[in-house]
Amino acid sequence: MKPKLLTATAVLFVIALIIILKFILSASPHIYKKSEFLMDTVITLTVVSNSEKRADEAIESAFNNLRRLERLLSFFDAGSEVSAINKNAGTGAVKVSPETFELTKTALEKAELSCGAFNPAIGPVMGLWDFKNKKRPADSELNKLLPLLDYTRIVLNINDSSVMLIDKGMLLDLGGIAKGYAADRTVELLKRAGMKGGIAAMAGDIRVWGTRPDGSPWRVGIRAPRGTSDDLIGVLSLEDLAVSTSGDYERFFIEGGIRYHHLIEPTTGYPAGDFQSVTIVNPEGVVTDALSTAVFVMGREKALRFIKKNKLMAYLIYADGTTYTTENLRALFDNR
Ligand code: AMP
Ligand code: MG
């Protein structure tokens, strides 16, 4: 071969190599991620995709759907369907979207399952606890409102997709279950958009699907309750599972050495005292969210019986800092 021809062949070869490499790199799956403040918390969506464009579009439509769900389910937004149900307590049934109906129905099922430890009628008492201004209610005020926490007086009518609170003053609060539900809906949407794997993380309510690009499981940290928000006490390796942690460090104040927090025992109206945090793992986020709240509120003895009976995967941190991991979770859990 002549030297000129040799040089031209070499140049062509290098160009072809660059094109092939670029193609391989762009076709190999990558991780794409975006966070937004929504539902009173930071939500981070992570997806595995071969295409940045498709990943961006899928994440955007998932956030749009989350904004829509927030507008339906928020306790604080005066225009939400939950607020409409609450404003009509004692006066009338409110026709709602399939999502609000479905989630209220699931919340009532979890209330039954947990013998009322999970209580979506907790609203009136929640309103008395002012964590921002570190003010706790007087016992007389609390006791007056306890009769309004009867979740059996939340009535669903499947025929016209309506919800009614029978007594004036009742307040539906789906705050203990809505983020897990939103994680489920988000994963469903992202899967439909062709995303092969990822994480829908709504603060303490997280659902993962598929694997990381190298085929390994997703790793989800569990917070050390008395550390900073970056301190982990353990890490779970998860594929196609949801995990929720309910902790006494999320919204709280300390007065006279006692920690008052946002997980309320419905029979007393006071924060539940036996745990620092409760973590539940299950295929569905709506289940992990409701049951991490429920188990936290039950207290130690009932919680252990409930976990055993329902074969739950659980990681408990007791009030004294000691921990318990159920047998069925040990293979997925790395202690730090
Ligand atoms: P989570 O962080 O999922 O455990 O939920 C905490 C939220 O659930 C609180 O901010 C309340 O809105 C609500 N909540 C508190 N206590 C209960 C309870 N016993 N049952 C159901 N929801 C509750
Ligand atoms: Mg919860």
Coordinates of C-alpha atoms and ligand atoms in Angstrom, one line a residue:
M1 CA 0.0 0.0 0.0
K2 CA 1.2 3.5 -0.8
P3 CA 1.9 5.7 2.3
K4 CA -0.9 8.2 1.3
L5 CA -3.5 5.5 1.0
L6 CA -2.3 4.0 4.3
T7 CA -2.8 7.3 6.1
A8 CA -6.3 7.8 4.6
T9 CA -7.3 4.2 5.7
A10 CA -6.0 4.9 9.2
V11 CA -7.9 8.2 9.4
L12 CA -11.1 6.5 8.2
F13 CA -10.6 3.7 10.7
V14 CA -10.2 6.1 13.6
I15 CA -13.4 8.0 12.5
A16 CA -15.3 4.8 12.3
L17 CA -14.1 3.8 15.7
I18 CA -15.2 7.1 17.2
I19 CA -18.7 6.8 15.6
I20 CA -19.1 3.2 16.9
L21 CA -17.9 4.2 20.4
K22 CA -20.3 7.1 20.5
F23 CA -23.1 4.9 19.4
I24 CA -22.3 2.2 22.0
L25 CA -22.0 4.9 24.8
S26 CA -25.3 6.6 23.8
A27 CA -27.1 3.2 23.6
S28 CA -25.8 1.9 26.9
P29 CA -28.2 2.7 29.8
H30 CA -27.4 5.7 32.0
I31 CA -28.9 7.1 35.2
Y32 CA -30.9 10.3 35.0
K33 CA -32.2 12.1 38.1
K34 CA -34.2 15.2 39.1
S35 CA -35.5 16.6 42.4
E36 CA -38.5 18.9 43.1
F37 CA -40.1 20.2 46.3
L38 CA -43.6 18.8 46.2
M39 CA -46.1 17.2 48.7
D40 CA -44.3 19.1 51.5
T41 CA -41.0 17.3 50.9
V42 CA -38.2 16.9 48.4
I43 CA -39.1 14.3 45.8
T44 CA -36.3 12.7 43.8
L45 CA -37.0 10.6 40.7
T46 CA -34.1 8.5 39.3
V47 CA -34.5 6.5 36.0
V48 CA -32.3 4.1 33.9
S49 CA -32.6 4.8 30.2
N50 CA -30.7 4.6 26.9
S51 CA -31.9 8.1 26.0
E52 CA -31.5 11.3 27.9
K53 CA -34.4 12.8 26.0
R54 CA -36.8 10.0 26.8
A55 CA -35.7 10.0 30.4
D56 CA -36.3 13.8 30.7
E57 CA -39.7 13.5 29.2
A58 CA -40.7 10.6 31.4
I59 CA -39.5 12.4 34.6
E60 CA -41.3 15.6 33.5
S61 CA -44.6 13.8 33.0
A62 CA -44.1 11.9 36.4
F63 CA -43.7 15.3 38.2
N64 CA -46.8 16.6 36.4
N65 CA -48.7 13.7 37.6
L66 CA -47.4 14.2 41.2
R67 CA -48.5 17.8 41.1
R68 CA -51.9 16.6 40.0
L69 CA -52.0 14.1 42.9
E70 CA -51.0 16.7 45.4
R71 CA -53.8 19.0 44.2
L72 CA -56.3 16.1 44.9
L73 CA -54.9 14.8 48.2
S74 CA -53.3 17.7 50.1
F75 CA -54.7 18.3 53.6
F76 CA -53.4 21.9 53.5
D77 CA -54.4 23.0 50.0
A78 CA -57.9 24.6 50.4
G79 CA -58.7 23.6 46.8
S80 CA -57.9 19.9 47.2
E81 CA -60.5 17.1 47.1
V82 CA -59.5 16.2 50.7
S83 CA -60.3 19.8 51.7
A84 CA -63.7 19.6 50.0
I85 CA -64.5 16.4 51.9
N86 CA -63.4 18.1 55.2
K87 CA -65.4 21.3 54.6
N88 CA -68.5 19.2 54.0
A89 CA -68.1 17.1 57.2
G90 CA -71.5 16.6 58.8
T91 CA -73.3 18.1 55.9
G92 CA -72.8 16.1 52.7
A93 CA -71.0 13.5 50.5
V94 CA -68.4 14.8 48.1
K95 CA -67.9 13.3 44.6
V96 CA -64.2 12.7 44.1
S97 CA -61.7 11.4 41.5
P98 CA -60.9 7.7 41.2
E99 CA -57.5 8.4 42.9
T100 CA -58.9 10.1 46.0
F101 CA -61.6 7.4 46.3
E102 CA -59.2 4.5 45.9
L103 CA -56.7 5.9 48.4
T104 CA -59.4 6.7 51.0
K105 CA -60.6 3.1 50.6
T106 CA -57.1 1.7 51.0
A107 CA -56.6 3.9 54.1
L108 CA -59.7 2.5 55.7
E109 CA -58.6 -1.0 54.9
K110 CA -55.3 -0.3 56.7
A111 CA -57.1 1.2 59.6
E112 CA -59.1 -2.0 59.9
L113 CA -56.0 -4.2 59.5
S114 CA -54.1 -2.3 62.2
C115 CA -57.1 -2.1 64.6
G116 CA -57.1 1.7 64.3
A117 CA -53.4 2.3 64.9
F118 CA -53.4 3.7 61.4
N119 CA -56.2 6.2 61.5
P120 CA -57.0 8.5 58.5
A121 CA -59.5 10.4 60.7
I122 CA -56.5 11.7 62.8
G123 CA -56.9 15.2 61.3
P124 CA -58.6 17.1 64.2
V125 CA -55.9 16.1 66.7
M126 CA -53.0 16.7 64.3
G127 CA -54.2 20.3 64.0
L128 CA -53.8 20.8 67.7
W129 CA -50.1 19.9 67.7
D130 CA -48.0 23.0 66.6
F131 CA -44.5 21.6 65.9
K132 CA -43.4 24.8 64.3
N133 CA -44.1 27.0 67.3
K134 CA -43.3 24.1 69.8
K135 CA -46.8 24.3 71.3
R136 CA -48.6 21.3 72.7
P137 CA -52.4 21.2 73.3
A138 CA -54.1 21.2 76.7
D139 CA -55.4 17.7 77.7
S140 CA -58.9 19.2 77.9
E141 CA -58.7 20.3 74.2
L142 CA -57.4 16.9 73.1
N143 CA -60.0 15.0 75.0
K144 CA -62.8 17.0 73.4
L145 CA -61.7 16.1 69.9
L146 CA -60.9 12.3 70.5
P147 CA -64.5 11.2 69.6
L148 CA -64.1 12.8 66.2
L149 CA -61.3 10.3 65.3
D150 CA -63.8 7.5 64.6
Y151 CA -62.7 6.3 61.1
T152 CA -65.8 4.0 60.9
R153 CA -67.7 7.3 60.3
I154 CA -65.9 7.9 57.0
V155 CA -68.4 6.6 54.5
L156 CA -67.6 5.6 50.9
N157 CA -70.2 5.3 48.2
I158 CA -68.9 3.4 45.2
N159 CA -72.0 4.2 43.2
D160 CA -71.2 7.9 42.8
S161 CA -67.5 7.7 43.9
S162 CA -68.2 9.9 46.9
V163 CA -66.7 10.3 50.4
M164 CA -68.6 11.6 53.4
L165 CA -67.5 12.4 57.0
I166 CA -70.6 11.8 59.1
D167 CA -69.8 14.2 62.0
K168 CA -69.1 17.9 61.8
G169 CA -65.5 18.6 62.9
M170 CA -64.1 15.4 61.4
L171 CA -61.1 15.8 59.2
L172 CA -59.7 13.3 56.7
D173 CA -55.9 13.2 56.7
L174 CA -54.2 11.0 54.2
G175 CA -50.7 12.3 55.1
G176 CA -49.6 8.9 56.5
I177 CA -50.3 7.1 53.3
A178 CA -50.3 9.5 50.3
K179 CA -46.6 9.6 49.6
G180 CA -46.3 5.8 49.3
Y181 CA -49.4 5.8 47.0
A182 CA -47.8 8.5 45.0
A183 CA -44.6 6.5 44.7
D184 CA -46.6 3.5 43.4
R185 CA -48.4 5.7 40.8
T186 CA -45.0 7.2 39.7
V187 CA -43.3 3.9 39.2
E188 CA -46.3 2.7 37.2
L189 CA -46.1 5.8 34.9
L190 CA -42.3 5.6 34.5
K191 CA -42.4 1.9 33.7
R192 CA -45.1 2.6 31.0
A193 CA -42.8 5.3 29.6
G194 CA -40.2 2.5 29.0
M195 CA -37.8 3.3 31.9
K196 CA -36.1 0.0 32.7
G197 CA -35.4 0.8 36.4
G198 CA -35.2 3.5 38.9
I199 CA -36.2 5.0 42.2
A200 CA -39.2 7.1 43.2
A201 CA -38.1 8.7 46.5
M202 CA -40.7 10.8 48.4
A203 CA -38.5 11.5 51.4
G204 CA -39.1 8.5 53.7
D205 CA -41.3 6.7 51.2
I206 CA -39.3 5.0 48.4
R207 CA -40.1 2.5 45.7
V208 CA -37.6 1.0 43.3
W209 CA -38.0 -1.0 40.2
G210 CA -35.5 -3.0 38.0
T211 CA -31.8 -2.7 38.8
R212 CA -28.9 -0.2 38.3
P213 CA -27.3 -0.2 34.9
D214 CA -24.7 -2.8 35.9
G215 CA -27.5 -5.2 37.0
S216 CA -26.9 -4.7 40.8
P217 CA -29.7 -3.8 43.2
W218 CA -30.6 -0.3 44.2
R219 CA -29.2 0.7 47.6
V220 CA -31.5 2.7 49.9
G221 CA -30.1 4.1 53.2
I222 CA -32.0 4.1 56.5
R223 CA -31.4 7.2 58.6
A224 CA -29.8 7.1 62.0
P225 CA -32.7 8.8 64.0
R226 CA -30.4 10.7 66.3
G227 CA -27.8 11.7 63.7
T228 CA -27.9 14.4 61.0
S229 CA -30.0 13.7 57.9
D230 CA -26.9 12.3 56.2
D231 CA -26.1 9.7 58.9
L232 CA -27.1 6.2 58.0
I233 CA -27.7 3.3 60.4
G234 CA -28.0 0.8 57.6
V235 CA -28.5 0.2 53.9
L236 CA -31.1 -1.9 52.1
S237 CA -30.4 -3.6 48.7
L238 CA -33.6 -3.6 46.8
E239 CA -35.1 -4.6 43.5
D240 CA -38.8 -4.1 42.8
L241 CA -39.7 -3.3 46.3
A242 CA -40.9 -0.3 48.4
V243 CA -39.6 0.9 51.7
S244 CA -41.0 3.4 54.1
T245 CA -39.6 4.7 57.4
S246 CA -41.7 6.6 59.9
G247 CA -39.5 8.4 62.4
D248 CA -39.9 10.6 65.5
Y249 CA -37.3 13.0 64.0
E250 CA -39.4 14.3 61.0
R251 CA -41.6 16.8 62.8
F252 CA -41.0 17.3 66.5
F253 CA -40.1 19.5 69.4
I254 CA -38.6 18.8 72.8
E255 CA -40.0 20.2 76.0
G256 CA -38.9 19.2 79.5
G257 CA -36.8 16.4 78.0
I258 CA -39.8 14.9 76.3
R259 CA -39.9 14.6 72.5
Y260 CA -43.3 15.4 71.0
H261 CA -43.6 14.3 67.4
H262 CA -46.1 13.9 64.6
L263 CA -47.0 10.2 64.8
I264 CA -50.0 10.2 67.0
E265 CA -51.7 7.4 69.0
P266 CA -55.4 7.9 68.1
T267 CA -56.8 6.7 71.5
T268 CA -54.8 9.3 73.5
G269 CA -54.1 12.0 70.9
Y270 CA -50.4 12.0 72.1
P271 CA -47.3 11.0 70.2
A272 CA -46.5 7.3 70.3
G273 CA -43.5 6.6 72.5
D274 CA -42.0 3.1 71.9
F275 CA -39.9 3.7 68.8
Q276 CA -37.4 6.1 67.2
S277 CA -38.2 4.8 63.8
V278 CA -40.0 1.9 62.0
T279 CA -39.0 0.7 58.5
I280 CA -41.3 -1.6 56.5
V281 CA -40.4 -3.2 53.2
N282 CA -43.1 -4.6 50.8
P283 CA -43.8 -4.6 47.1
E284 CA -46.3 -1.7 47.4
G285 CA -45.5 1.8 48.6
V286 CA -49.1 2.4 49.8
V287 CA -48.6 -0.6 52.1
T288 CA -45.2 0.4 53.4
D289 CA -46.3 4.0 54.0
A290 CA -49.5 3.1 55.9
L291 CA -47.9 0.2 57.9
S292 CA -44.8 2.0 58.9
T293 CA -47.0 4.7 60.5
A294 CA -49.3 2.0 62.0
V295 CA -46.5 -0.1 63.5
F296 CA -44.9 3.0 64.9
V297 CA -48.1 4.0 66.6
M298 CA -49.0 0.5 67.9
G299 CA -46.2 0.3 70.5
R300 CA -43.7 -2.5 70.9
E301 CA -45.8 -5.6 72.0
K302 CA -48.6 -5.1 69.5
A303 CA -46.1 -4.2 66.8
L304 CA -44.2 -7.4 67.1
R305 CA -47.4 -9.5 67.1
F306 CA -48.7 -7.5 64.0
I307 CA -45.4 -7.9 62.1
K308 CA -45.4 -11.7 62.8
K309 CA -49.0 -12.2 61.9
N310 CA -48.7 -10.3 58.6
K311 CA -45.2 -11.7 57.8
L312 CA -43.9 -8.1 57.3
M313 CA -40.3 -7.3 56.5
A314 CA -39.4 -4.7 59.2
Y315 CA -36.5 -2.9 60.9
L316 CA -37.3 -1.4 64.2
I317 CA -35.3 1.1 66.3
Y318 CA -36.7 1.2 69.8
A319 CA -36.9 4.3 71.9
D320 CA -33.7 3.2 73.8
G321 CA -31.8 2.9 70.4
T322 CA -31.6 -0.9 70.3
T323 CA -32.8 -2.4 67.1
Y324 CA -34.6 -5.5 65.7
T325 CA -34.5 -6.8 62.1
T326 CA -37.0 -9.4 61.0
E327 CA -35.6 -12.7 59.7
N328 CA -37.0 -12.1 56.2
L329 CA -35.3 -8.7 55.8
R330 CA -31.8 -9.7 57.0
A331 CA -30.5 -10.8 53.6
L332 CA -31.3 -7.3 52.2
F333 CA -30.0 -5.3 55.1
D334 CA -26.4 -4.1 55.7
N335 CA -25.8 -2.7 59.2
R336 CA -23.5 0.2 59.3
Ligands
AMP1 P1 -45.5 9.1 58.0 O1 -44.4 10.1 58.0 O2 -45.9 8.5 56.7 O3 -45.4 8.1 59.1 O4 -46.9 10.0 58.3 C1 -47.0 11.0 59.2 C2 -48.3 11.7 59.0 O5 -49.3 10.8 59.1 C3 -48.5 12.8 60.0 O6 -48.0 14.0 59.6 C4 -50.0 12.8 60.0 O7 -50.5 13.6 58.9 C5 -50.4 11.4 59.8 N1 -50.6 10.6 61.0 C6 -50.1 10.8 62.3 N2 -50.5 9.9 63.1 C7 -51.3 9.0 62.4 C8 -52.0 7.8 62.6 N3 -52.1 7.3 63.9 N4 -52.7 7.2 61.6 C9 -52.7 7.8 60.4 N5 -52.0 8.9 60.0 C10 -51.3 9.5 61.0
MG2 MG -46.6 6.6 56.5

